[in-house]
Short mmCIF file of C-alpha atoms and ligand atoms in Angstrom, two decimals:
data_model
loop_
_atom_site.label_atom_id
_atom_site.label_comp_id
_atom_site.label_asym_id
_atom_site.label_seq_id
_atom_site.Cartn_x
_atom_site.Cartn_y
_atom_site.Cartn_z
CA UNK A 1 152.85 -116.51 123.46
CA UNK A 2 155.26 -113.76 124.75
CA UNK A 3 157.74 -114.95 127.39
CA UNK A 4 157.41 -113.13 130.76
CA UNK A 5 160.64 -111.14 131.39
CA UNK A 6 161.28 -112.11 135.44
CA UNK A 7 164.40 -109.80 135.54
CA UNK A 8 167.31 -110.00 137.25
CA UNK A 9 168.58 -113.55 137.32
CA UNK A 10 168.70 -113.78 133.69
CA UNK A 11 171.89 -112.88 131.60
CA UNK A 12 171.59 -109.83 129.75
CA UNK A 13 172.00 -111.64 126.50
CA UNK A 14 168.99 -113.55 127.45
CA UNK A 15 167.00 -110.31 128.10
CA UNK A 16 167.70 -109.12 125.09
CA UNK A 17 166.95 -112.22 123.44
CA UNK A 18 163.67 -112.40 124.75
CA UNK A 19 162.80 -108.68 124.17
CA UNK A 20 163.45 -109.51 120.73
CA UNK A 21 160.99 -112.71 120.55
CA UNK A 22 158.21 -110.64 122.33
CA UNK A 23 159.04 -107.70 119.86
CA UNK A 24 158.36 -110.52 117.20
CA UNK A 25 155.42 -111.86 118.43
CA UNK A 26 153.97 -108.64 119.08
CA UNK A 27 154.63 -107.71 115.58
CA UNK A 28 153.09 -111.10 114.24
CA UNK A 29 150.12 -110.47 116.33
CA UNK A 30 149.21 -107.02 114.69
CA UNK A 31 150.00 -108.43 111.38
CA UNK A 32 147.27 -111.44 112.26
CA UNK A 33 144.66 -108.86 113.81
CA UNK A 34 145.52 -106.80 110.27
CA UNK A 35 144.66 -109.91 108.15
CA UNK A 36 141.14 -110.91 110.29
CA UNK A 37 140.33 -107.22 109.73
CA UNK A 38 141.16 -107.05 106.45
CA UNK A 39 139.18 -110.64 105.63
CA UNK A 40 136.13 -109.17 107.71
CA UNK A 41 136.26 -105.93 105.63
CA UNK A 42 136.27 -107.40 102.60
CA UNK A 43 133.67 -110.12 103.01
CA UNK A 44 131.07 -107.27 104.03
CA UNK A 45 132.05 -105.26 100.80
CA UNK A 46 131.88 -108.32 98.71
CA UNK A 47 128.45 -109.02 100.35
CA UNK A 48 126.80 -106.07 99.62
CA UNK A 49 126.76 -106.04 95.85
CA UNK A 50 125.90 -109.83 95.65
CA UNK A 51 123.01 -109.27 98.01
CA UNK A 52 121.80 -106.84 95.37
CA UNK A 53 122.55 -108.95 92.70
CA UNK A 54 120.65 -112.07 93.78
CA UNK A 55 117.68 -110.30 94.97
CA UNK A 56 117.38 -108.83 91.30
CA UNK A 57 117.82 -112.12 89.56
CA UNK A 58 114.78 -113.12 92.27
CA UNK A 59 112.97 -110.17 90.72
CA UNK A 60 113.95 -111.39 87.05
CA UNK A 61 112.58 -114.94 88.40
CA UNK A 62 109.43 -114.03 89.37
CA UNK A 63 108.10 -111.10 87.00
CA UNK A 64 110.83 -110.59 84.82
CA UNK A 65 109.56 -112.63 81.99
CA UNK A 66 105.72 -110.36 81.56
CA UNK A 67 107.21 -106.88 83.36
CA UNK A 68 109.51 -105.18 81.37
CA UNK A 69 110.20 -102.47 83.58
CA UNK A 70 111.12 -104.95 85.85
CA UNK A 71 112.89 -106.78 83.63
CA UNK A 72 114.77 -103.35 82.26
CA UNK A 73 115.53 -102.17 86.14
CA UNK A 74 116.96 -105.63 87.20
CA UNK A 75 119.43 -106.34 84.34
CA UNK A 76 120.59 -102.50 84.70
CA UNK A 77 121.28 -103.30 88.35
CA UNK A 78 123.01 -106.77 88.08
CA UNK A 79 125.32 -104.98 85.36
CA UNK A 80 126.41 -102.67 87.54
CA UNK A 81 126.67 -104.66 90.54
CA UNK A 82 128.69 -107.00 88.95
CA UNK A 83 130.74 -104.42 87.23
CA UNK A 84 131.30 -102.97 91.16
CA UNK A 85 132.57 -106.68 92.26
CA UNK A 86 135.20 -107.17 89.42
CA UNK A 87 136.32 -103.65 90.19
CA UNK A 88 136.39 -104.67 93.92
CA UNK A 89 138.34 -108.10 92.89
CA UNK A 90 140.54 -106.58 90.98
CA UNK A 91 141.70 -103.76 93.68
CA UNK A 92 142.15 -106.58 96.22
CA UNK A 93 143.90 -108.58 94.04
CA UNK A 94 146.42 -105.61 93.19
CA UNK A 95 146.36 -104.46 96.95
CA UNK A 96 147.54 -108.54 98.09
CA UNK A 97 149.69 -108.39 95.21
CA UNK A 98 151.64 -105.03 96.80
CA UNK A 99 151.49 -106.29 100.22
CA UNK A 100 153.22 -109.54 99.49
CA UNK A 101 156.22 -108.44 96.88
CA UNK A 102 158.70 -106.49 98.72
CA UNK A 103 161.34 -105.77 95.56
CA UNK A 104 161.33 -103.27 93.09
CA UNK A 105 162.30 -103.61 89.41
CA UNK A 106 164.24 -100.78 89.22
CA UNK A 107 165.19 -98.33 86.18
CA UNK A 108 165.98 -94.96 85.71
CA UNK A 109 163.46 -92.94 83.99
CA UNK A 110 162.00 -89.05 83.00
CA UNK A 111 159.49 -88.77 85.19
CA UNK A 112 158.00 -85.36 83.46
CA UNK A 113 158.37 -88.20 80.35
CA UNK A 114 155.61 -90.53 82.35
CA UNK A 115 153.92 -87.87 83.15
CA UNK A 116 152.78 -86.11 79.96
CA UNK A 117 152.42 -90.29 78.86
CA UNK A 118 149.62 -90.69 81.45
CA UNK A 119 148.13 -86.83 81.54
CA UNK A 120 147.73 -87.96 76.98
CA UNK A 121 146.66 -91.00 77.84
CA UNK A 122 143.78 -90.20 80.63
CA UNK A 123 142.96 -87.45 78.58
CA UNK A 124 141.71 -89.84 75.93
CA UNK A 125 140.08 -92.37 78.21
CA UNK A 126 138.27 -89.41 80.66
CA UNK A 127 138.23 -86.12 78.48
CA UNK A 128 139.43 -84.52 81.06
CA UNK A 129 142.32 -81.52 80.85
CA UNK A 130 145.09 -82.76 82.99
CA UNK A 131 148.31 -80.33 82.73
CA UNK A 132 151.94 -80.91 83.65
CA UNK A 133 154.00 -78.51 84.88
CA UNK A 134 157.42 -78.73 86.12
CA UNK A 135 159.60 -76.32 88.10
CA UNK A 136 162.57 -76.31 85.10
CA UNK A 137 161.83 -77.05 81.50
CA UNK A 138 161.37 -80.42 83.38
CA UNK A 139 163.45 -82.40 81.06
CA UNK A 140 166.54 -84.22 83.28
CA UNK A 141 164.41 -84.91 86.44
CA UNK A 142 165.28 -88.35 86.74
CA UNK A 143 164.27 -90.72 89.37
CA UNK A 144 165.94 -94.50 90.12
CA UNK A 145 162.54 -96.76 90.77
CA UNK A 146 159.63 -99.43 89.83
CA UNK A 147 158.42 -97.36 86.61
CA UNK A 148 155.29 -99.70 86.48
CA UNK A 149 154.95 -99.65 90.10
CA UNK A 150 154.81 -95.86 89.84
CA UNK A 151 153.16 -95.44 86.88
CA UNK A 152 150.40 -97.13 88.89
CA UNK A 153 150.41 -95.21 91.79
CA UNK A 154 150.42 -91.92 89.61
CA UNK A 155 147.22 -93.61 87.61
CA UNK A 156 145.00 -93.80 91.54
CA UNK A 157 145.95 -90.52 92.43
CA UNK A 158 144.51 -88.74 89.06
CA UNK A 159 142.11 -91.02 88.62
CA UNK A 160 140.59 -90.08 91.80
CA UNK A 161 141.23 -86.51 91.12
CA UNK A 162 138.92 -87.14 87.80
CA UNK A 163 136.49 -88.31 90.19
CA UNK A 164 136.28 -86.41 92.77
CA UNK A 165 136.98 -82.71 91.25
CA UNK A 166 136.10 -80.98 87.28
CA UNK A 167 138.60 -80.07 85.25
CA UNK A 168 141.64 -78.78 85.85
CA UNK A 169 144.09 -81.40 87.05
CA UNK A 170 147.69 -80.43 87.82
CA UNK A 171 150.66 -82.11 87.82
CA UNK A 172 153.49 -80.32 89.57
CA UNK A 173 157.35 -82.31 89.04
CA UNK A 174 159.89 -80.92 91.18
CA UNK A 175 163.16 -81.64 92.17
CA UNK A 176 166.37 -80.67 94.79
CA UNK A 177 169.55 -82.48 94.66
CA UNK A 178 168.02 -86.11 96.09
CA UNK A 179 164.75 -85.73 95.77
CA UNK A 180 161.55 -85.87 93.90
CA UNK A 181 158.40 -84.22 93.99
CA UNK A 182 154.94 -84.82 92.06
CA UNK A 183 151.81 -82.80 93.41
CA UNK A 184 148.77 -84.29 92.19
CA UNK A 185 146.19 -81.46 92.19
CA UNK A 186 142.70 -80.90 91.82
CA UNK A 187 139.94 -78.42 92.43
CA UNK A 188 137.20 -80.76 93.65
CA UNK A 189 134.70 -81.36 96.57
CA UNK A 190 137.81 -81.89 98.77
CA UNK A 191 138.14 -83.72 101.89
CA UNK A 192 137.08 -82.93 105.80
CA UNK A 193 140.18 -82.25 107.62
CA UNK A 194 139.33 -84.29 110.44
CA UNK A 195 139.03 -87.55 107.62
CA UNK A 196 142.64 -87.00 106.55
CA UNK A 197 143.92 -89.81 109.22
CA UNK A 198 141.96 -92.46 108.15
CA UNK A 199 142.12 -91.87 104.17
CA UNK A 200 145.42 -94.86 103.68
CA UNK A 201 143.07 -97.08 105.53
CA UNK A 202 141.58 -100.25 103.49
CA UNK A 203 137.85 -99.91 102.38
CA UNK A 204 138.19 -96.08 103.71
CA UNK A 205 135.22 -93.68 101.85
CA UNK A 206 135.34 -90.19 102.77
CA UNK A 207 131.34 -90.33 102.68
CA UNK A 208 130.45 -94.31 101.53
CA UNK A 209 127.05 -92.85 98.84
CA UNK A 210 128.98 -90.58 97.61
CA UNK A 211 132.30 -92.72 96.56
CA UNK A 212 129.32 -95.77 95.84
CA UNK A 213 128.00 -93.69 92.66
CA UNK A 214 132.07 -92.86 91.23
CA UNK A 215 132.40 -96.33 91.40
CA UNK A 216 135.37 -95.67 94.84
CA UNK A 217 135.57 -99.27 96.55
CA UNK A 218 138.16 -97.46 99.03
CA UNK A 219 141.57 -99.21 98.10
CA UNK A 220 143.18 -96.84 95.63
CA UNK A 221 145.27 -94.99 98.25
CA UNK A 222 146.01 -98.12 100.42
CA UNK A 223 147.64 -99.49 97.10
CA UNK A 224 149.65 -96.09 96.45
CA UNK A 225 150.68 -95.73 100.57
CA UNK A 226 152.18 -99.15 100.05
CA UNK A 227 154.07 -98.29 96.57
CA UNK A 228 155.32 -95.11 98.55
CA UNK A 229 156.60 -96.87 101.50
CA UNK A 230 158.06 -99.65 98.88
CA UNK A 231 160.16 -96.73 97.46
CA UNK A 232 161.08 -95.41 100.97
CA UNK A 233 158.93 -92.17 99.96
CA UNK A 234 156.19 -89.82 101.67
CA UNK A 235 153.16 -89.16 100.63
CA UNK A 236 150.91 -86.18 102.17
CA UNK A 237 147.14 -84.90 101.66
CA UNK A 238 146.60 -81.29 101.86
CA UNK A 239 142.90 -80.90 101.02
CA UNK A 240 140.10 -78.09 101.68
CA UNK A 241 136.26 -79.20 101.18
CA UNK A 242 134.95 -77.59 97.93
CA UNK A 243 137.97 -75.85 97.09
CA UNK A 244 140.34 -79.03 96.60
CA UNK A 245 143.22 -81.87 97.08
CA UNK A 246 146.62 -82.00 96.81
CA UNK A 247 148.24 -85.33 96.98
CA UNK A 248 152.34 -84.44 97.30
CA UNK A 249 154.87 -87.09 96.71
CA UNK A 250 158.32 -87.15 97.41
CA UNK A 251 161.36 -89.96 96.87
CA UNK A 252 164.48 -90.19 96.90
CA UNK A 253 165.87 -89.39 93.56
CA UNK A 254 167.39 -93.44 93.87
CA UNK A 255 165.32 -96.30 96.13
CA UNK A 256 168.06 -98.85 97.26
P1 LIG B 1 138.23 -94.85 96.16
O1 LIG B 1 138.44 -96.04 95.28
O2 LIG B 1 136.96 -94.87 96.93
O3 LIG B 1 138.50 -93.56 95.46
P2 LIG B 1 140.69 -94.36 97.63
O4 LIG B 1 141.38 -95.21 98.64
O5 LIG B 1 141.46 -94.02 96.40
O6 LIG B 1 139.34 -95.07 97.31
O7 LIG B 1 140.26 -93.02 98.34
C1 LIG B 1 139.63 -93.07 99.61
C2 LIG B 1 138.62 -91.97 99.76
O8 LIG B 1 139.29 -90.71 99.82
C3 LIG B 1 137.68 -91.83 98.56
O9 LIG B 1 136.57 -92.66 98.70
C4 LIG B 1 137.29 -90.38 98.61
O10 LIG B 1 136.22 -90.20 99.50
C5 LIG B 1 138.52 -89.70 99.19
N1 LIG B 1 139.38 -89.08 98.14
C6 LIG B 1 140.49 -89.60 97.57
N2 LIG B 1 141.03 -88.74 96.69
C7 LIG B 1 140.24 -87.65 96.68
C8 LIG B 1 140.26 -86.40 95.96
N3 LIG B 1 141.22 -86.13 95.07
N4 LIG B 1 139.28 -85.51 96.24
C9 LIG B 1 138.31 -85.78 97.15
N5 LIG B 1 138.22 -86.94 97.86
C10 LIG B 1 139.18 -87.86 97.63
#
């Protein structure tokens, strides 16, 4: 409980002490309200593919064994329902996992290296053309930071640029003296101007059918905010519907 500041006939060093105790409270407060949210949010996404998946295996009970359409439909569903709740799991998992570590495993590294590693290696997984271009021959732009935890945040942002656009997708490295820049770019569907605000926030979809059928649970760019504010960085959405997204990234050359 915050302690009521009665003014004057305290010593300033008291005054400040106390600011500094509501100040804490006040931050433990949001971080509580964050957590019920958060636990709230994800026990109604959890819900609704288990809903689905036990009213199947009803189906399957009851007239699974002499309908085979029925029988076909159901185990097609529970598949993919379950396949939607280990994806959902998973991105929690990752997502508590960034919240709670706050150190980096730093190295420095070619980030045009990464990548052309991660444009080859989506290329095999997706078939999907995904360029890199850089502003130089690209060679020598060097960044201080978590590789892995970067590598990861590159892998959301193209990955939902595979989703959500056809083919091309650009990767644009630049660099000035201290800093960094990757552009993540797509041609897709794009995103309403007006939904740009919320896009960082957990379980966010843009339009939930549509992001339901790509297999989106809405935590990719909550996981890549927090990897960016990790690294002291900024990311930015610049996005027009049906003509595209660009994601833009920018670090400090070295995170402290
Ligand atoms: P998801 O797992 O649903 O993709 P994200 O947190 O990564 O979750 O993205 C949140 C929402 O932002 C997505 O559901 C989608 O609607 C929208 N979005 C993200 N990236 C793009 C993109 N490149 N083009 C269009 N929409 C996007």
């Amino acid at each position: 409980r915050k302690i009521e500041l009665k003014g004057r006939e305290e010593s300033a060093e008291l005054l400040q002490l106390i600011r500094a105790f509501n100040q804490m409270i006040e931050r433990l407060d949001r971080t509580f309200a964050s957590q019920k949210a958060f636990v709230a949010d994800a026990s109604h996404e959890l819900k609704t593919p288990l809903t689905v998946i036990s009213s199947y295996a009803n189906m399957l009970k009851r007239w699974g064994r002499n309908d085979s359409t029925v029988r076909d439909e159901a185990i097609e569903a529970i598949s993919k329902e379950s396949e939607r709740l280990q994806k959902l799991i998973k991105s929690m998992l990752t997502l508590a996992e960034a919240e709670q570590e706050d150190w980096l495993k730093l190295e420095t590294f070619d980030v045009m290296q990464l990548s052309d590693e991660l444009a080859s290696m989506l290329h095999t997984t997706f078939h999907r053309t995904i360029r890199v271009h850089a502003d130089s021959d690209g060679n020598g732009i060097r960044m201080t930071a978590d590789k892995d935890k970067i590598r990861q945040l590159m892998v959301i942002l193209i990955d939902n640029a595979i989703k959500y656009s056809k083919d091309p997708i650009d990767i644009v490295i630049s660099q000035t003296r201290n800093m960094v820049r990757i552009l993540v770019k797509d041609n897709g569907i794009g995103i309403p101007e007006h939904e740009i605000p919320n896009l960082f926030e957990r379980f966010f979809r843009v339009d939930g059918a549509r992001s339901r059928t790509t297999g989106g649970v809405g935590l990719g760019l909550s996981i890549a905010k927090r990897i960016v504010d990790l690294h002291e960085g900024h990311i930015d959405v610049f996005s027009k519907p049906e003509k595209g997204t660009t994601i833009a990234l920018q670090f400090p050359k070295k995170t402290c």
